[in-house]
């Protein structure tokens, strides 16, 4: 049917143009809403095709085939509307498949047309030359489509974001084009415009492919055989299973280090295996080394995110850990269960994290005599932790007397600790990149607690993004994609807030239980993630009961700079820890220091 056979009134085209422009502008300003809009657009398109097929059944011989095809499309449209979450999950691979198949068809078509053109080239007509240019254009456009499809398969969350971001601008451009068509007849576009567009698309596709290759090359590799649990794992927790010498950037030159594998238990008491690192200072003193147990901050929730797998394992914390070994203390740094070893990782789940810390100290005490090292480790142990590790450090103090009474705790220092978990998770949407941390929490809690359902916690339009986030570590290049999607879709939670069961589990893991040893809580006053006001409120609530809590805030310090080498916290932390190892008495007062 030719174009002259179908003519729509110009006023109708004008209305359609205005609708497209208005909707496009709205979607451009709200890319998260564009994800929902994609489902609506897809459902509308399927319904339109279905209606068209059924309506066209009177014009063809095989009416039943056309009607059946139309019904299938209508059923598909209904399914899209009924299950939008499943539609979004499949939208990225569907887009990738469409790009790849469509691109291959376009390339083959261009090659075929080029072959025909070469046969007719003897005529050297303008038509044959134009046809040859068209075949090159088709091949370039098809190649670009195939490359974009391959990249889309590698980065489904980025594909969804691109679709969401581009839906609005494309609708606006389509609206303007339709409006121009309503005002005056559409002119044929010169072939050179199509050729230039195809070449630019191919260049953009090659650039996307290069970026994808680079980001993939920076992905962390998975755990090696060292982290695999042996065939027979003892039921007793804190048993050293294996060890080997270990080196990494940031480990002081005058130290020796080993990575260790040991037994522990999960939140529900199920036996598990965890990994970690033991760093011993070189010393000529025969005196036993006091033990500094380190609980690290967030690195991710996938097994590949274990600090002991990284060549830069402790980042900003290098300064304080270096100060620890410089003072003649042995550093025992757990990876936590599920990082390095088999998951799930109990991210911000107190029991699992605290047990990993306590059992790492037990295992370290077995390492030294097993390797015939001197000096031995002292029974005195102080726990430090930052961010996620601050939560873990507080839970270590809570669990110590009952879970590991053989580990002699002398003090707990929690630095920028994640404490008010319900408030923190509810606030993450307000923080740049906070959706990445929300994805970690949703993944860990849904894999640990049967009553927390990932599909109920995370909004349908954000599930693909959250799943991809949970598979990435903060230190790898691919996290840039997660940060980008988090900026565009900052709130991944269904209804914008944790549901009641999720909130209950978060409250369970708030570290507000009694701790029998002195506690130091250090907080950056400029921390955008763990707010000073929230931390102060948490400490004030703890101090309603008799506690030995020394609460210190540091003006101008943010979440990470509070533990950097130049931070005033570092010398104060060292001085406080020296006092704990020396058994010095502390004031019974609870709260901020004068």
CSV table of N, CA and C in Angstrom, one decimal, residues 473-555:
chain,number,residue,atom,x,y,z
A,473,UNK,N,31.6,-4.9,43.0
A,473,UNK,CA,32.3,-4.4,44.2
A,473,UNK,C,32.6,-2.9,44.1
A,474,UNK,N,32.8,-2.2,45.2
A,474,UNK,CA,33.0,-0.8,45.2
A,474,UNK,C,34.3,-0.5,44.5
A,475,UNK,N,35.3,-1.4,44.6
A,475,UNK,CA,36.6,-1.1,44.0
A,475,UNK,C,36.8,-1.4,42.6
A,476,UNK,N,35.9,-2.0,41.9
A,476,UNK,CA,36.1,-2.3,40.5
A,476,UNK,C,35.5,-1.3,39.5
A,477,UNK,N,36.1,-1.2,38.3
A,477,UNK,CA,35.6,-0.1,37.4
A,477,UNK,C,34.2,-0.2,37.0
A,478,UNK,N,33.6,-1.4,37.0
A,478,UNK,CA,32.2,-1.5,36.6
A,478,UNK,C,31.2,-0.8,37.6
A,479,UNK,N,31.7,-0.4,38.8
A,479,UNK,CA,30.9,0.2,39.8
A,479,UNK,C,30.5,1.6,39.2
A,480,UNK,N,31.2,2.2,38.3
A,480,UNK,CA,30.9,3.4,37.7
A,480,UNK,C,29.5,3.4,37.0
A,481,UNK,N,29.2,2.2,36.4
A,481,UNK,CA,27.9,2.0,35.8
A,481,UNK,C,26.8,2.0,36.9
A,482,UNK,N,27.1,1.4,38.0
A,482,UNK,CA,26.1,1.4,39.1
A,482,UNK,C,25.9,2.7,39.7
A,483,UNK,N,27.0,3.5,39.8
A,483,UNK,CA,26.8,4.9,40.3
A,483,UNK,C,26.0,5.7,39.3
A,484,UNK,N,26.2,5.5,38.0
A,484,UNK,CA,25.4,6.3,37.0
A,484,UNK,C,24.0,5.9,37.1
A,485,UNK,N,23.6,4.6,37.2
A,485,UNK,CA,22.2,4.3,37.3
A,485,UNK,C,21.6,4.7,38.6
A,486,UNK,N,22.4,4.8,39.7
A,486,UNK,CA,22.0,5.2,41.0
A,486,UNK,C,21.6,6.7,41.0
A,487,UNK,N,22.4,7.5,40.2
A,487,UNK,CA,22.1,8.9,40.1
A,487,UNK,C,20.8,9.1,39.4
A,488,UNK,N,20.6,8.3,38.4
A,488,UNK,CA,19.3,8.4,37.6
A,488,UNK,C,18.1,7.9,38.3
A,489,UNK,N,18.3,6.8,39.0
A,489,UNK,CA,17.2,6.1,39.7
A,489,UNK,C,17.7,6.0,41.2
A,490,UNK,N,17.6,7.1,42.0
A,490,UNK,CA,18.1,7.1,43.3
A,490,UNK,C,17.3,6.2,44.3
A,491,UNK,N,16.1,6.0,44.1
A,491,UNK,CA,15.3,5.3,45.1
A,491,UNK,C,14.8,3.9,44.5
A,492,UNK,N,15.4,2.8,45.0
A,492,UNK,CA,15.1,1.5,44.4
A,492,UNK,C,14.0,0.8,45.2
A,493,UNK,N,13.7,1.3,46.4
A,493,UNK,CA,12.8,0.6,47.3
A,493,UNK,C,11.3,0.7,46.8
A,494,UNK,N,10.6,-0.3,47.0
A,494,UNK,CA,9.2,-0.3,46.6
A,494,UNK,C,8.5,0.7,47.6
A,495,UNK,N,7.7,1.6,47.0
A,495,UNK,CA,6.9,2.6,47.7
A,495,UNK,C,7.9,3.6,48.4
A,496,UNK,N,9.1,3.6,48.1
A,496,UNK,CA,10.1,4.6,48.6
A,496,UNK,C,10.6,4.3,50.0
A,497,UNK,N,10.1,3.3,50.7
A,497,UNK,CA,10.5,3.0,52.1
A,497,UNK,C,10.5,1.5,52.3
A,498,UNK,N,11.4,1.0,53.2
A,498,UNK,CA,11.4,-0.4,53.5
A,498,UNK,C,10.0,-0.9,54.0
A,499,UNK,N,9.6,-2.1,53.7
A,499,UNK,CA,8.3,-2.6,54.2
A,499,UNK,C,8.4,-3.0,55.6
A,500,UNK,N,7.3,-3.4,56.3
A,500,UNK,CA,7.3,-3.6,57.7
A,500,UNK,C,8.3,-4.8,58.1
A,501,UNK,N,8.3,-5.9,57.3
A,501,UNK,CA,9.2,-7.0,57.7
A,501,UNK,C,10.6,-6.6,57.5
A,502,UNK,N,10.9,-5.9,56.5
A,502,UNK,CA,12.3,-5.4,56.2
A,502,UNK,C,12.7,-4.5,57.3
A,503,UNK,N,11.8,-3.6,57.7
A,503,UNK,CA,12.2,-2.7,58.8
A,503,UNK,C,12.4,-3.4,60.1
A,504,UNK,N,11.6,-4.5,60.4
A,504,UNK,CA,11.8,-5.3,61.6
A,504,UNK,C,13.2,-5.9,61.6
A,505,UNK,N,13.6,-6.4,60.5
A,505,UNK,CA,14.9,-7.1,60.4
A,505,UNK,C,16.1,-6.0,60.5
A,506,UNK,N,15.9,-4.9,59.9
A,506,UNK,CA,16.9,-3.8,60.1
A,506,UNK,C,17.0,-3.4,61.6
A,507,UNK,N,15.9,-3.3,62.2
A,507,UNK,CA,15.9,-2.9,63.6
A,507,UNK,C,16.6,-3.9,64.5
A,508,UNK,N,16.4,-5.2,64.1
A,508,UNK,CA,17.1,-6.3,64.9
A,508,UNK,C,18.6,-6.2,64.8
A,509,UNK,N,19.1,-5.6,63.7
A,509,UNK,CA,20.5,-5.5,63.5
A,509,UNK,C,21.1,-4.2,63.9
A,510,UNK,N,20.3,-3.3,64.5
A,510,UNK,CA,20.9,-2.1,65.1
A,510,UNK,C,21.7,-2.4,66.3
A,511,UNK,N,22.9,-2.0,66.4
A,511,UNK,CA,23.8,-2.5,67.5
A,511,UNK,C,23.6,-1.7,68.8
A,512,UNK,N,22.5,-1.9,69.5
A,512,UNK,CA,22.1,-1.2,70.7
A,512,UNK,C,22.2,-2.1,71.9
A,513,UNK,N,22.7,-3.3,71.8
A,513,UNK,CA,22.8,-4.1,73.0
A,513,UNK,C,23.9,-3.7,73.9
A,514,UNK,N,24.0,-4.3,75.1
A,514,UNK,CA,25.0,-3.9,76.1
A,514,UNK,C,26.4,-4.4,75.7
A,515,UNK,N,27.4,-3.6,76.0
A,515,UNK,CA,28.8,-3.9,75.7
A,515,UNK,C,29.5,-3.7,77.1
A,516,UNK,N,30.2,-4.7,77.5
A,516,UNK,CA,30.8,-4.7,78.9
A,516,UNK,C,32.2,-4.0,78.9
A,517,UNK,N,32.8,-3.6,77.8
A,517,UNK,CA,34.1,-3.0,77.7
A,517,UNK,C,33.9,-1.6,77.2
A,518,UNK,N,35.0,-0.7,77.5
A,518,UNK,CA,34.9,0.6,77.0
A,518,UNK,C,34.7,0.7,75.5
A,519,UNK,N,33.9,1.7,75.0
A,519,UNK,CA,33.6,1.9,73.6
A,519,UNK,C,34.0,3.3,73.2
A,520,UNK,N,34.6,3.4,72.1
A,520,UNK,CA,34.9,4.7,71.4
A,520,UNK,C,34.1,4.8,70.1
A,521,UNK,N,33.3,5.9,70.0
A,521,UNK,CA,32.6,6.1,68.7
A,521,UNK,C,33.1,7.4,68.1
A,522,UNK,N,33.7,7.3,66.9
A,522,UNK,CA,34.2,8.5,66.3
A,522,UNK,C,33.4,8.8,65.1
A,523,UNK,N,33.0,10.1,64.9
A,523,UNK,CA,32.0,10.5,63.9
A,523,UNK,C,32.5,11.8,63.2
A,524,UNK,N,32.5,11.7,61.8
A,524,UNK,CA,32.8,12.9,61.1
A,524,UNK,C,31.6,13.8,61.1
A,525,UNK,N,31.8,15.1,61.4
A,525,UNK,CA,30.6,16.0,61.4
A,525,UNK,C,30.1,16.4,60.0
A,526,UNK,N,30.9,16.2,59.0
A,526,UNK,CA,30.5,16.5,57.6
A,526,UNK,C,30.2,15.2,56.8
A,527,UNK,N,29.9,14.1,57.5
A,527,UNK,CA,29.6,12.8,56.9
A,527,UNK,C,28.3,12.9,56.2
A,528,UNK,N,28.2,12.7,54.9
A,528,UNK,CA,26.9,12.7,54.2
A,528,UNK,C,26.1,11.4,54.2
A,529,UNK,N,26.8,10.3,54.6
A,529,UNK,CA,26.2,9.0,54.6
A,529,UNK,C,25.7,8.7,56.0
A,530,UNK,N,26.5,8.7,57.0
A,530,UNK,CA,26.1,8.5,58.4
A,530,UNK,C,26.0,9.9,59.0
A,531,UNK,N,24.9,10.4,59.2
A,531,UNK,CA,24.7,11.8,59.6
A,531,UNK,C,25.1,12.0,61.1
A,532,UNK,N,25.8,13.1,61.4
A,532,UNK,CA,26.2,13.3,62.8
A,532,UNK,C,25.0,13.4,63.7
A,533,UNK,N,23.9,14.0,63.2
A,533,UNK,CA,22.7,14.2,64.0
A,533,UNK,C,22.1,12.8,64.4
A,534,UNK,N,22.1,11.9,63.4
A,534,UNK,CA,21.6,10.5,63.7
A,534,UNK,C,22.5,9.8,64.6
A,535,UNK,N,23.8,9.9,64.4
A,535,UNK,CA,24.7,9.2,65.3
A,535,UNK,C,24.6,9.8,66.8
A,536,UNK,N,24.5,11.1,66.9
A,536,UNK,CA,24.4,11.7,68.2
A,536,UNK,C,23.1,11.2,68.9
A,537,UNK,N,22.0,11.1,68.1
A,537,UNK,CA,20.8,10.6,68.7
A,537,UNK,C,20.9,9.1,69.1
A,538,UNK,N,21.6,8.3,68.4
A,538,UNK,CA,21.9,6.9,68.7
A,538,UNK,C,22.6,6.8,70.0
A,539,UNK,N,23.7,7.6,70.1
A,539,UNK,CA,24.5,7.6,71.3
A,539,UNK,C,23.7,8.0,72.5
A,540,UNK,N,22.9,9.1,72.4
A,540,UNK,CA,22.1,9.6,73.5
A,540,UNK,C,21.2,8.5,74.0
A,541,UNK,N,20.6,7.7,73.1
A,541,UNK,CA,19.7,6.6,73.5
A,541,UNK,C,20.5,5.6,74.2
A,542,UNK,N,21.7,5.2,73.7
A,542,UNK,CA,22.5,4.2,74.5
A,542,UNK,C,22.8,4.7,75.9
A,543,UNK,N,23.1,6.0,76.0
A,543,UNK,CA,23.5,6.5,77.3
A,543,UNK,C,22.4,6.7,78.3
A,544,UNK,N,21.2,6.3,77.9
A,544,UNK,CA,20.1,6.2,78.9
A,544,UNK,C,20.3,5.1,79.9
A,545,UNK,N,21.2,4.2,79.5
A,545,UNK,CA,21.6,3.1,80.4
A,545,UNK,C,23.0,3.3,80.8
A,546,UNK,N,23.5,2.8,81.9
A,546,UNK,CA,24.9,2.9,82.3
A,546,UNK,C,25.8,2.3,81.2
A,547,UNK,N,26.6,3.1,80.6
A,547,UNK,CA,27.6,2.7,79.5
A,547,UNK,C,28.9,3.4,79.7
A,548,UNK,N,29.9,2.7,79.1
A,548,UNK,CA,31.2,3.3,79.0
A,548,UNK,C,31.5,3.7,77.6
A,549,UNK,N,30.9,4.8,77.1
A,549,UNK,CA,31.0,5.2,75.7
A,549,UNK,C,31.6,6.6,75.6
A,550,UNK,N,32.7,6.7,74.9
A,550,UNK,CA,33.4,7.9,74.6
A,550,UNK,C,33.0,8.3,73.2
A,551,UNK,N,32.2,9.4,73.1
A,551,UNK,CA,31.7,9.8,71.7
A,551,UNK,C,32.4,11.1,71.3
A,552,UNK,N,33.1,11.0,70.2
A,552,UNK,CA,33.9,12.1,69.7
A,552,UNK,C,33.5,12.5,68.2
A,553,UNK,N,33.3,13.7,68.0
A,553,UNK,CA,33.0,14.2,66.6
A,553,UNK,C,34.1,15.0,66.1
A,554,UNK,N,34.3,15.1,64.7
A,554,UNK,CA,35.4,15.7,64.1
A,554,UNK,C,34.9,16.7,63.0
A,555,UNK,N,34.9,18.0,63.3
A,555,UNK,CA,34.4,19.0,62.4
A,555,UNK,C,35.1,18.9,61.0
